[in-house]
Short mmCIF file of C-alpha atoms and ligand atoms in Angstrom, two decimals:
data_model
loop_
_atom_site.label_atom_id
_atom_site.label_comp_id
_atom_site.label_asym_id
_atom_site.label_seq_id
_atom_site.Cartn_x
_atom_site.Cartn_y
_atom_site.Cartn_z
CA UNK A 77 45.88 104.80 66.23
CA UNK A 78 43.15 104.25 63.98
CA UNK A 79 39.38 104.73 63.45
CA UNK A 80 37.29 108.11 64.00
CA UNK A 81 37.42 109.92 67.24
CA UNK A 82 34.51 112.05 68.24
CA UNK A 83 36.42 114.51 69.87
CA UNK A 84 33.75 115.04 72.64
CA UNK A 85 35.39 111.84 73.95
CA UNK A 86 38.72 112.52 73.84
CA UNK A 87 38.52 113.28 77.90
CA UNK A 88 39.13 109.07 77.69
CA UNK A 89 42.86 110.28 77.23
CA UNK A 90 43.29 112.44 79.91
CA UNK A 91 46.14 115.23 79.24
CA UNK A 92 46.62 113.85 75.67
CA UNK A 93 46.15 116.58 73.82
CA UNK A 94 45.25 119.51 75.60
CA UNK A 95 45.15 121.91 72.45
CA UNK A 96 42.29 119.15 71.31
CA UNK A 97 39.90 121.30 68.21
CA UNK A 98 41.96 124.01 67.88
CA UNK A 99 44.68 125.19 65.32
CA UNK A 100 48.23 126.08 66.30
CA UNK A 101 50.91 127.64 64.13
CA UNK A 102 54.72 126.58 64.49
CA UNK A 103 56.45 128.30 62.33
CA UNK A 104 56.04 130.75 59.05
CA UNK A 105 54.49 128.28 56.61
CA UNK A 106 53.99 125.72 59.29
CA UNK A 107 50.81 124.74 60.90
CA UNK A 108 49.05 121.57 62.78
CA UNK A 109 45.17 120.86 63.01
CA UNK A 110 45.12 119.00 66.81
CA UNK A 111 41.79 116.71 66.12
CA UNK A 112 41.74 113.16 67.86
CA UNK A 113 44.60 112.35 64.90
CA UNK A 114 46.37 115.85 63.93
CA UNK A 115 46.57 117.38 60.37
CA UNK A 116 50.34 118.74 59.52
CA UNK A 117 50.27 121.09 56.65
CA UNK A 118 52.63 124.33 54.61
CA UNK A 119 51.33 127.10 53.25
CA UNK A 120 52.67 130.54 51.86
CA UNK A 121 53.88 129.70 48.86
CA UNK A 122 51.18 129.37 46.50
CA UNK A 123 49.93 126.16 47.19
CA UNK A 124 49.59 123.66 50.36
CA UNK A 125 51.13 120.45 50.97
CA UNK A 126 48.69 118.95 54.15
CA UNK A 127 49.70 115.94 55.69
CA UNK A 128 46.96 113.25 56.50
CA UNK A 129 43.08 114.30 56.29
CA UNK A 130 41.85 113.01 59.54
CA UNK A 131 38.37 111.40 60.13
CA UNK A 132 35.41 110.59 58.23
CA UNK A 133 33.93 112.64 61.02
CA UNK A 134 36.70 115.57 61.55
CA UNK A 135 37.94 115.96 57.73
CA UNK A 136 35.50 119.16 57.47
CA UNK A 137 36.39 120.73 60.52
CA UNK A 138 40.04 119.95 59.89
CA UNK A 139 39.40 121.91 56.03
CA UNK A 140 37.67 124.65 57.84
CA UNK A 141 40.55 125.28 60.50
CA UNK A 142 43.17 124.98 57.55
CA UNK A 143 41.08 128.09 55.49
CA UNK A 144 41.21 130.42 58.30
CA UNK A 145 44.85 130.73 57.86
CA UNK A 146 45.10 130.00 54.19
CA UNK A 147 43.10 129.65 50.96
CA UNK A 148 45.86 128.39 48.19
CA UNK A 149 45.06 125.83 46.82
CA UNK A 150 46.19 121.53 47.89
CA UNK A 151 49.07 120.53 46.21
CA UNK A 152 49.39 117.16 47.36
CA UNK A 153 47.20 115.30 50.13
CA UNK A 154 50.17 113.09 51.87
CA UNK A 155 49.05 110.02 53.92
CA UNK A 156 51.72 109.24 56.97
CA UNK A 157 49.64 105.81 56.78
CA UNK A 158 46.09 104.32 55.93
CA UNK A 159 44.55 104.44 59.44
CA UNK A 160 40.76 105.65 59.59
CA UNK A 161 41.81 108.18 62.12
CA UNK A 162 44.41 109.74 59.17
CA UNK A 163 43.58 108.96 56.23
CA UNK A 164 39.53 108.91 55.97
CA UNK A 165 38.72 112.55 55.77
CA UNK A 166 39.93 113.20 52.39
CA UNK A 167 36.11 113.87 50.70
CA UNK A 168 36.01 117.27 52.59
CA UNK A 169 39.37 118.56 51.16
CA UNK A 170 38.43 116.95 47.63
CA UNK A 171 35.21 118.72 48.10
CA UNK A 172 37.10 121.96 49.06
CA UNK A 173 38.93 122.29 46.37
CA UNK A 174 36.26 121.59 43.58
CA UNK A 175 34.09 124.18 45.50
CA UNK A 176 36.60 126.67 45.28
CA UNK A 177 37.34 125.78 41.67
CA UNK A 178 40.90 124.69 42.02
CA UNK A 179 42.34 121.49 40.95
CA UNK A 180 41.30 118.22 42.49
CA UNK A 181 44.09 117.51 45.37
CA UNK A 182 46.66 114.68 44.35
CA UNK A 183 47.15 111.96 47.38
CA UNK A 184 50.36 110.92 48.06
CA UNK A 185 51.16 107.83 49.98
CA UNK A 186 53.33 104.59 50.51
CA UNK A 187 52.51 101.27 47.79
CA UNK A 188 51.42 99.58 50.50
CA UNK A 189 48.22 101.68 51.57
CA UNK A 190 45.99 100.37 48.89
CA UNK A 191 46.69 96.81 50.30
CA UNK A 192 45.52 98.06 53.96
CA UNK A 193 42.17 99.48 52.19
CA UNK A 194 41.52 96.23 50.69
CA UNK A 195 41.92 94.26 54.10
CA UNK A 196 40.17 96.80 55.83
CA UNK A 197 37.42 96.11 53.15
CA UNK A 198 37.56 92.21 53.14
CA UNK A 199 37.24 92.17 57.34
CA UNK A 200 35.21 94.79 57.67
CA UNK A 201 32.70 93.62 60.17
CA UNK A 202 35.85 92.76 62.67
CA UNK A 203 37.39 96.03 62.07
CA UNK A 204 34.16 97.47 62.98
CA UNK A 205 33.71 95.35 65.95
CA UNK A 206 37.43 95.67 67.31
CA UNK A 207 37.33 99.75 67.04
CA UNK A 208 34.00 100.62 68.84
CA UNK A 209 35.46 98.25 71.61
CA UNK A 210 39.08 100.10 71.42
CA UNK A 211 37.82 103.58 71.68
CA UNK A 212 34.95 102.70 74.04
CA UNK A 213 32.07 102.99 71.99
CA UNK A 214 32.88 106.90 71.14
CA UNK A 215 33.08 106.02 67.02
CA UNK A 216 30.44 105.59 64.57
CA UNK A 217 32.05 102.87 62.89
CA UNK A 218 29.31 101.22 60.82
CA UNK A 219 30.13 101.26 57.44
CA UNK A 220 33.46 102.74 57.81
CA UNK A 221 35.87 100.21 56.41
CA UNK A 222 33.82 99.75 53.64
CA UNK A 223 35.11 100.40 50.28
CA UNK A 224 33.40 104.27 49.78
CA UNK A 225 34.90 105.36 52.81
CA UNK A 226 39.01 105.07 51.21
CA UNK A 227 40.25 107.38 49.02
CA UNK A 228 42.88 105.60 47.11
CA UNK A 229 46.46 107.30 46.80
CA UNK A 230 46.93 108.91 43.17
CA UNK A 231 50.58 108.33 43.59
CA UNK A 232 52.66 105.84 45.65
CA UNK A 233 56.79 105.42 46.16
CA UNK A 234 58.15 102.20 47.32
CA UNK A 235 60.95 103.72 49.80
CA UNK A 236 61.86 107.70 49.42
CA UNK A 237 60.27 110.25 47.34
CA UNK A 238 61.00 114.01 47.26
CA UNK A 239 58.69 116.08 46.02
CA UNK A 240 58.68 120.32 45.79
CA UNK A 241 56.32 122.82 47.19
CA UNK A 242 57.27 125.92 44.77
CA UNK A 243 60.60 125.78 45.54
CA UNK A 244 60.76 124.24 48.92
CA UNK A 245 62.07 120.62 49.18
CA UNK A 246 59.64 118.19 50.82
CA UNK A 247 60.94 114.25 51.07
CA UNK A 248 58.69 111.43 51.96
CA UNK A 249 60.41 108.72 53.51
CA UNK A 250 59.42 104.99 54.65
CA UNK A 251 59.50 103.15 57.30
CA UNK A 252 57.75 100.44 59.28
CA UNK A 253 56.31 101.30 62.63
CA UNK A 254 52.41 101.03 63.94
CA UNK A 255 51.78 100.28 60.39
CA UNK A 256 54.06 98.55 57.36
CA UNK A 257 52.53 101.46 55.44
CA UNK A 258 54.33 104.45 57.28
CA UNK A 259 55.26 107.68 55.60
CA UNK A 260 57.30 110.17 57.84
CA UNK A 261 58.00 113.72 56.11
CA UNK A 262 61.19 115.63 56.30
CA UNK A 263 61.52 119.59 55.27
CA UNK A 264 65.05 119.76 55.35
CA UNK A 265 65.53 124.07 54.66
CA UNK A 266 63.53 123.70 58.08
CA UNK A 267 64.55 120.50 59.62
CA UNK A 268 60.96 119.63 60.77
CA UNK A 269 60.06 115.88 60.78
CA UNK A 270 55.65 115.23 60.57
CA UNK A 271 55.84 111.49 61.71
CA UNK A 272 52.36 110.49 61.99
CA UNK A 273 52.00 107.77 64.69
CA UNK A 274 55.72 107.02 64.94
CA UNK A 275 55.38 109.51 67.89
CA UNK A 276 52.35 109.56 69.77
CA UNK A 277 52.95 111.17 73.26
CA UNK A 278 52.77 107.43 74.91
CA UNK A 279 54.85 104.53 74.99
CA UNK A 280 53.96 103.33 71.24
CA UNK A 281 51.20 101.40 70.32
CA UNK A 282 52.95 98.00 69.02
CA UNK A 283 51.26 95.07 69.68
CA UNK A 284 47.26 96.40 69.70
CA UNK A 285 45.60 93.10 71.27
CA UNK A 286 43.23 93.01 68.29
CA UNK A 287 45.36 94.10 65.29
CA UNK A 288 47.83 92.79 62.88
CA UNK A 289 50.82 92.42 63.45
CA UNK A 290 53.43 95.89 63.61
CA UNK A 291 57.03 96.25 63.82
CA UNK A 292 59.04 96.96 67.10
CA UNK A 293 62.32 97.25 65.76
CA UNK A 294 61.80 99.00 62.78
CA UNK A 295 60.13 101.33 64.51
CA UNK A 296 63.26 102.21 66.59
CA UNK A 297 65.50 101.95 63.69
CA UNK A 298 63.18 104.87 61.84
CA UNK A 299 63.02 107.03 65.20
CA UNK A 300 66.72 106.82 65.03
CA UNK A 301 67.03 107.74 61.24
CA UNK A 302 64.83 110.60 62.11
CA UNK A 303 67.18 111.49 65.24
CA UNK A 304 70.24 111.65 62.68
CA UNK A 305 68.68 114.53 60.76
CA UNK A 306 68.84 116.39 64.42
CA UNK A 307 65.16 117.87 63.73
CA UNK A 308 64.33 121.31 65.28
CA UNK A 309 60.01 119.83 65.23
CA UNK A 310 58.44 116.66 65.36
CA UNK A 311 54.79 117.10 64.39
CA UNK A 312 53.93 113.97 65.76
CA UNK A 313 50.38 112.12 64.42
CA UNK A 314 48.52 112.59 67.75
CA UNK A 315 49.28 115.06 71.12
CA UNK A 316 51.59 118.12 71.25
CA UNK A 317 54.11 119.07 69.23
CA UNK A 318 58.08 118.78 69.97
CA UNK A 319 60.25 121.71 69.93
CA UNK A 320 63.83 122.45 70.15
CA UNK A 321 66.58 120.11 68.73
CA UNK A 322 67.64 118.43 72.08
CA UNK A 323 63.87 117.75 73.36
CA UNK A 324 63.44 116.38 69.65
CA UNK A 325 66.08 113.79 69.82
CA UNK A 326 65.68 112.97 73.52
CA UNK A 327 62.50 111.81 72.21
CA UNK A 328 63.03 109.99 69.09
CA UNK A 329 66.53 108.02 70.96
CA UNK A 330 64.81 107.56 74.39
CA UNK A 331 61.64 106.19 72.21
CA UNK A 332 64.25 104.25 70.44
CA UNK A 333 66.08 103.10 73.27
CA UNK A 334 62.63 101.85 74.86
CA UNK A 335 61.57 99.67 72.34
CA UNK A 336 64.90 97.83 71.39
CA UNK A 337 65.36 97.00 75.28
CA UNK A 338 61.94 95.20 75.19
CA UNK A 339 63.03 93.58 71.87
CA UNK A 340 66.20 92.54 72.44
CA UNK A 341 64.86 90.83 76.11
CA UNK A 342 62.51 89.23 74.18
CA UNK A 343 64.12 88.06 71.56
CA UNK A 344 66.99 86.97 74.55
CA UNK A 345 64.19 84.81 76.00
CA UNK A 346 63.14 83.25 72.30
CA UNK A 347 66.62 82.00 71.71
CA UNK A 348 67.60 80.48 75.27
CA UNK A 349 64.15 78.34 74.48
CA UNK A 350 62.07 80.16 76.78
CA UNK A 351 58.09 79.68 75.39
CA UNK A 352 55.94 82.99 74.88
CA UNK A 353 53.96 82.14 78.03
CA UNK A 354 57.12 82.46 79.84
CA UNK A 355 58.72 85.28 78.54
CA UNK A 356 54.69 87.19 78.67
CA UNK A 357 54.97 85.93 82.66
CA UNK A 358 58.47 86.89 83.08
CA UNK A 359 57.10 91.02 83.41
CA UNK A 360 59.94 92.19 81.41
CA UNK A 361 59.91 96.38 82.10
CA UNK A 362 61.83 99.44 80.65
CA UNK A 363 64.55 100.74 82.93
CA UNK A 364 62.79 103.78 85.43
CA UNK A 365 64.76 106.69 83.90
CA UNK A 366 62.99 105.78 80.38
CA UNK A 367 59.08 104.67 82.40
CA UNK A 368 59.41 108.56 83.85
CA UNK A 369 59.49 110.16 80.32
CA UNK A 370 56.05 111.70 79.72
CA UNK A 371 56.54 110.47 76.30
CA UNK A 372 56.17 106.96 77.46
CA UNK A 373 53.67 106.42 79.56
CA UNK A 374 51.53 103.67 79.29
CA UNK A 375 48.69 105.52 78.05
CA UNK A 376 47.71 104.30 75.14
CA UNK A 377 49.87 101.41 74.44
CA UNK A 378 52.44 99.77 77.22
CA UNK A 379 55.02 97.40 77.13
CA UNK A 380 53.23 94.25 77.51
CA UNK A 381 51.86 95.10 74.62
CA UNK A 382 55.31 95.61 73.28
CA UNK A 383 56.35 92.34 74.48
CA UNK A 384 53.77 90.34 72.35
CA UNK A 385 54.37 92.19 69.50
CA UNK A 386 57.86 90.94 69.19
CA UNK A 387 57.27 87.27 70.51
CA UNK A 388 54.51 87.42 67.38
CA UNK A 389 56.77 88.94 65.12
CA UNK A 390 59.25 85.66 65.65
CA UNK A 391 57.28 83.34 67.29
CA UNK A 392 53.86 80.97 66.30
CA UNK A 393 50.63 81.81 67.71
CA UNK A 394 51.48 78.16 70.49
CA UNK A 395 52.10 79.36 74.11
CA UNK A 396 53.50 76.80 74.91
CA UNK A 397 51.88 75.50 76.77
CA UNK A 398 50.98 71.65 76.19
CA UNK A 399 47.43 71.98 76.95
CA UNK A 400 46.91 74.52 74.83
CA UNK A 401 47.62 72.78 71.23
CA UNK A 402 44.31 71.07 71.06
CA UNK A 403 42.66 73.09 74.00
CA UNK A 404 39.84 71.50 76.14
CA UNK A 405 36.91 73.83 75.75
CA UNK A 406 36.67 76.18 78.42
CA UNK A 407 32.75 74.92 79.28
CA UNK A 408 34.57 71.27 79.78
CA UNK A 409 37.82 72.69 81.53
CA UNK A 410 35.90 74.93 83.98
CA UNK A 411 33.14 72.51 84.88
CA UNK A 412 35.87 70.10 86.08
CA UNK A 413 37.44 72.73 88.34
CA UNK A 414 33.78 73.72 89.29
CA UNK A 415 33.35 69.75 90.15
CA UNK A 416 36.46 69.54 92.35
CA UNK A 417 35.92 72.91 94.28
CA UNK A 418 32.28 73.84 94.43
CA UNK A 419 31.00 76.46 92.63
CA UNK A 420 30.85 78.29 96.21
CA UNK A 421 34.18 77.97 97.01
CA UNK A 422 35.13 79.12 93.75
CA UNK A 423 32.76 82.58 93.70
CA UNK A 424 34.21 82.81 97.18
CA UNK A 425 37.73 82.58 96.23
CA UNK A 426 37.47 84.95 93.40
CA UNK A 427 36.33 88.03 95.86
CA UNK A 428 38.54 87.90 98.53
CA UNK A 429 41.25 88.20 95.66
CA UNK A 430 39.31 91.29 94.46
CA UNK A 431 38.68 92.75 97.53
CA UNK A 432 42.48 92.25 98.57
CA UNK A 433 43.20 94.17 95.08
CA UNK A 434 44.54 91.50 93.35
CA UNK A 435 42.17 91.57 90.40
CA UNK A 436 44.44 89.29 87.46
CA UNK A 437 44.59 86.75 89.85
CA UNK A 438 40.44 87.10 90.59
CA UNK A 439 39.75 87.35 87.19
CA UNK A 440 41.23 84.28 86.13
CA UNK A 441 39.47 82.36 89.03
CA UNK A 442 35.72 84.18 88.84
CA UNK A 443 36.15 83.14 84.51
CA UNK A 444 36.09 79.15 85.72
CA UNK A 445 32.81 80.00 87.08
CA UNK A 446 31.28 81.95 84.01
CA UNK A 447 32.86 79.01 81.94
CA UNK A 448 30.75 76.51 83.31
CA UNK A 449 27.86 78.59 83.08
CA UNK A 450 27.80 81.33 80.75
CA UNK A 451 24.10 81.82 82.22
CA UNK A 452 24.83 81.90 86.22
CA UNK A 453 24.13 85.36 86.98
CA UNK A 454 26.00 85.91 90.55
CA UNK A 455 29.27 84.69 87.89
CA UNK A 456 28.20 87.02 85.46
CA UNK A 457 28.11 89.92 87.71
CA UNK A 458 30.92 89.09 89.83
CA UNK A 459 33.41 88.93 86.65
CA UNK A 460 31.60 92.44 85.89
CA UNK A 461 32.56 93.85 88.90
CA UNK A 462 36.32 92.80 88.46
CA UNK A 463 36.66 93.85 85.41
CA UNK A 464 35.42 97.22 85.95
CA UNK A 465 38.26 97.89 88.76
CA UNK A 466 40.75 96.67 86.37
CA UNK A 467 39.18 99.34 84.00
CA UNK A 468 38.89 102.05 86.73
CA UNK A 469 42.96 101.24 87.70
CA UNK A 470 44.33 100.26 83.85
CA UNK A 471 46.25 103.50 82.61
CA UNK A 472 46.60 102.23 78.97
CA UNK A 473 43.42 103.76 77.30
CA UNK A 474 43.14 100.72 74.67
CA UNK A 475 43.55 97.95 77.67
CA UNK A 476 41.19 100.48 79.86
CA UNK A 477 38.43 99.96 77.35
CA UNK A 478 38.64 96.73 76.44
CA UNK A 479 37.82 95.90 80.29
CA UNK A 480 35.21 98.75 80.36
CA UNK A 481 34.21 97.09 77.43
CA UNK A 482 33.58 93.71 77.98
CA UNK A 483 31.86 94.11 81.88
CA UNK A 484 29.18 96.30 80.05
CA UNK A 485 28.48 93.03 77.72
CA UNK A 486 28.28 91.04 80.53
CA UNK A 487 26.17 93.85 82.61
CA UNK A 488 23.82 93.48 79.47
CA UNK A 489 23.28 89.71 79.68
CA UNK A 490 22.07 90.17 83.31
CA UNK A 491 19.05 92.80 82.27
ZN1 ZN B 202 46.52 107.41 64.60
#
């Protein structure tokens, strides 16, 4: 995930996290911060490793639940990737530390962070834009991919790294996922794996509608490297923890199994010549044994999502479809349609689809409308309405708000 959650809004994931604020101990030595992105950290032995910092806005409550149950000092600040939701609450532990008169923290992270910063930097009006619309308004996000909000790793590793925490053997390890930046942590005196988003309590969140591009099947090849190791935790980047050996793997292989049967369909469909707008209309699904997993429900990403992640991965941004290379505008395309029906017939049309519940299809009609006039105001509302029931009946949080999102801009144009 990424930005800053306000955690007063976290009910927009209902059951994610129900331990949401609060601190929970695993193990001797082993603790997790739950805030909207959690914060994974050791202790006991002198000095702290914590993995990832949180929020610009949950950094200092994330320091301040850390010093009720320990005050050595940080070791090493370890990013499991640059999201703004991990990796942007590093000030208060920097600030910490100096207040307490120990050593500034080091950060730890993969070489490719710094390049994420630097995007984030160069697009940071769209990165802005995109995040208040994925998280429904609930982040202050103005100035926050600017360059004062990062705090640069001190130290980076290209693919494994193992580090010590007085005498206990910590090993960072790569691997592609949400982000091409992806650290995932294994203790191995413990065998407890902290794999930031790689595990998120939802069916994972490849192929965000509004991000770059992220990396289906390396993401099940690292689950399944993780799986290997037979971990007895997962201290996954957002929701509950996973306990026990055989829940752990169940979840990293069923996770596994998820994504490369959406990939390899896909990818199936790409080489018998089928075009993405085909293989996006084809509805390709996960078998139901893996859909009833509470670890993969479509609540924050799904597998359409899924779907054009890989066709993106492979495939060029064409549908397909021939009208689409050198599109006619939609103000031309839907005044035509608008000339051959009626604009009546067309308004019509478009509710008895949403009253019969079929809101894609009523969508797509009451948009031909709103094309031809972006200023007729029964068109306006009426695509309002219909994309409020898709948000009131979506289940994937980012897709939920993204509807939610875009009636309220149309509810605005009408005041
Ligand atoms: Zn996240």
């Amino acid at each position: 995930m990424s930005s800053t959650a306000n955690p007063n809004r976290s009910n927009n994931l209902p059951g994610f996290d129900p331990m949401m604020g609060q601190l929970e101990v695993l193990e001797s030595g082993i603790a997790m911060f739950h805030g909207f992105a959690n914060v994974a950290f050791a202790y006991g032995r002198g000095e702290m490793i914590v993995v990832d910092t949180s929020s610009r806005l949950m950094g200092a409550m994330a320091v301040r639940a850390i010093r009720e149950v320990s005050d050595e000092p940080f070791a090493f600040l370890i990013y499991t990737h640059g999201h703004g939701d991990h990796a942007f609450g590093t000030e208060a532990f920097i600030a910490d530390a100096l207040t307490r008169g120990h050593a500034r923290p080091k950060i730890w992270a993969h070489e490719d962070v710094a390049g994420r910063f630097k995007r984030y930097a160069l697009t940071r009006g769209w990165q802005s834009h995109i995040n208040r619309l994925q998280f429904g308004g609930a982040f202050a996000t103005d100035g926050l991919f600017e360059e004062k909000s990062f705090s640069y790793p001190d130290l980076v590793y290209r693919d494994e790294q193992f580090l010590d925490l007085v005498g206990e053997p910590v090993e960072l390890h790569h691997g592609m996922g949400e982000t091409d930046d992806a650290t995932w942590l294994w203790m191995p005196t413990r065998r407890l794996a902290m794999v930031g988003d790689l595990i998120v309590s939802s069916m994972p969140n490849t192929g965000n509608p509004n991000k770059v591009q992220r990396y289906t099947l390396e993401w099940a090849e690292t689950l399944e490297a993780i799986a290997k190791l037979a971990p007895r935790y997962i201290l996954p980047g957002h929701g509950p923890a996973y306990r026990g050996e055989e829940l752990c793997v169940e979840v990293l292989r069923e996770t596994a199994r998820a994504l490369r049967i959406i990939h390899d369909e896909v990818v199936r469909r790409l080489n018998a010549g089928e075009w993405p707008v085909d293989i996006v209309e084809a509805g390709i699904s996960i078998p139901a044994d893996l859909a009833a997993k509470p670890y993969l429900r479509p609540i924050y990403g799904c597998v359409p999502f899924v779907v054009r992640d890989v066709i993106r991965r492979y495939a060029g941004w064409w549908s397909g479809e021939p009208s689409q290379m050198f599109p006619a505008t939609r103000k031309d395309h839907g005044s035509d349609i608008m000339a051959l029906c009626g604009r009546q017939a067309i308004l019509e049309r478009a509710r008895t689809l949403k009253d019969s519940g079929q809101l894609k299809r009523a969508l797509a009609i009451a948009e031909i409308a709103l094309n031809a006039n972006s200023s007729d105001t029964e068109a306006i509302t009426l695509n309002a309405e219909i994309l409020e029931a898709m948000a009131a009946s979506e289940r994937s949080f980012i897709a939920r708000n993204f509807f939610a999102g875009a009636a309220r801009q149309l509810r605005d144009r009408t005041k």
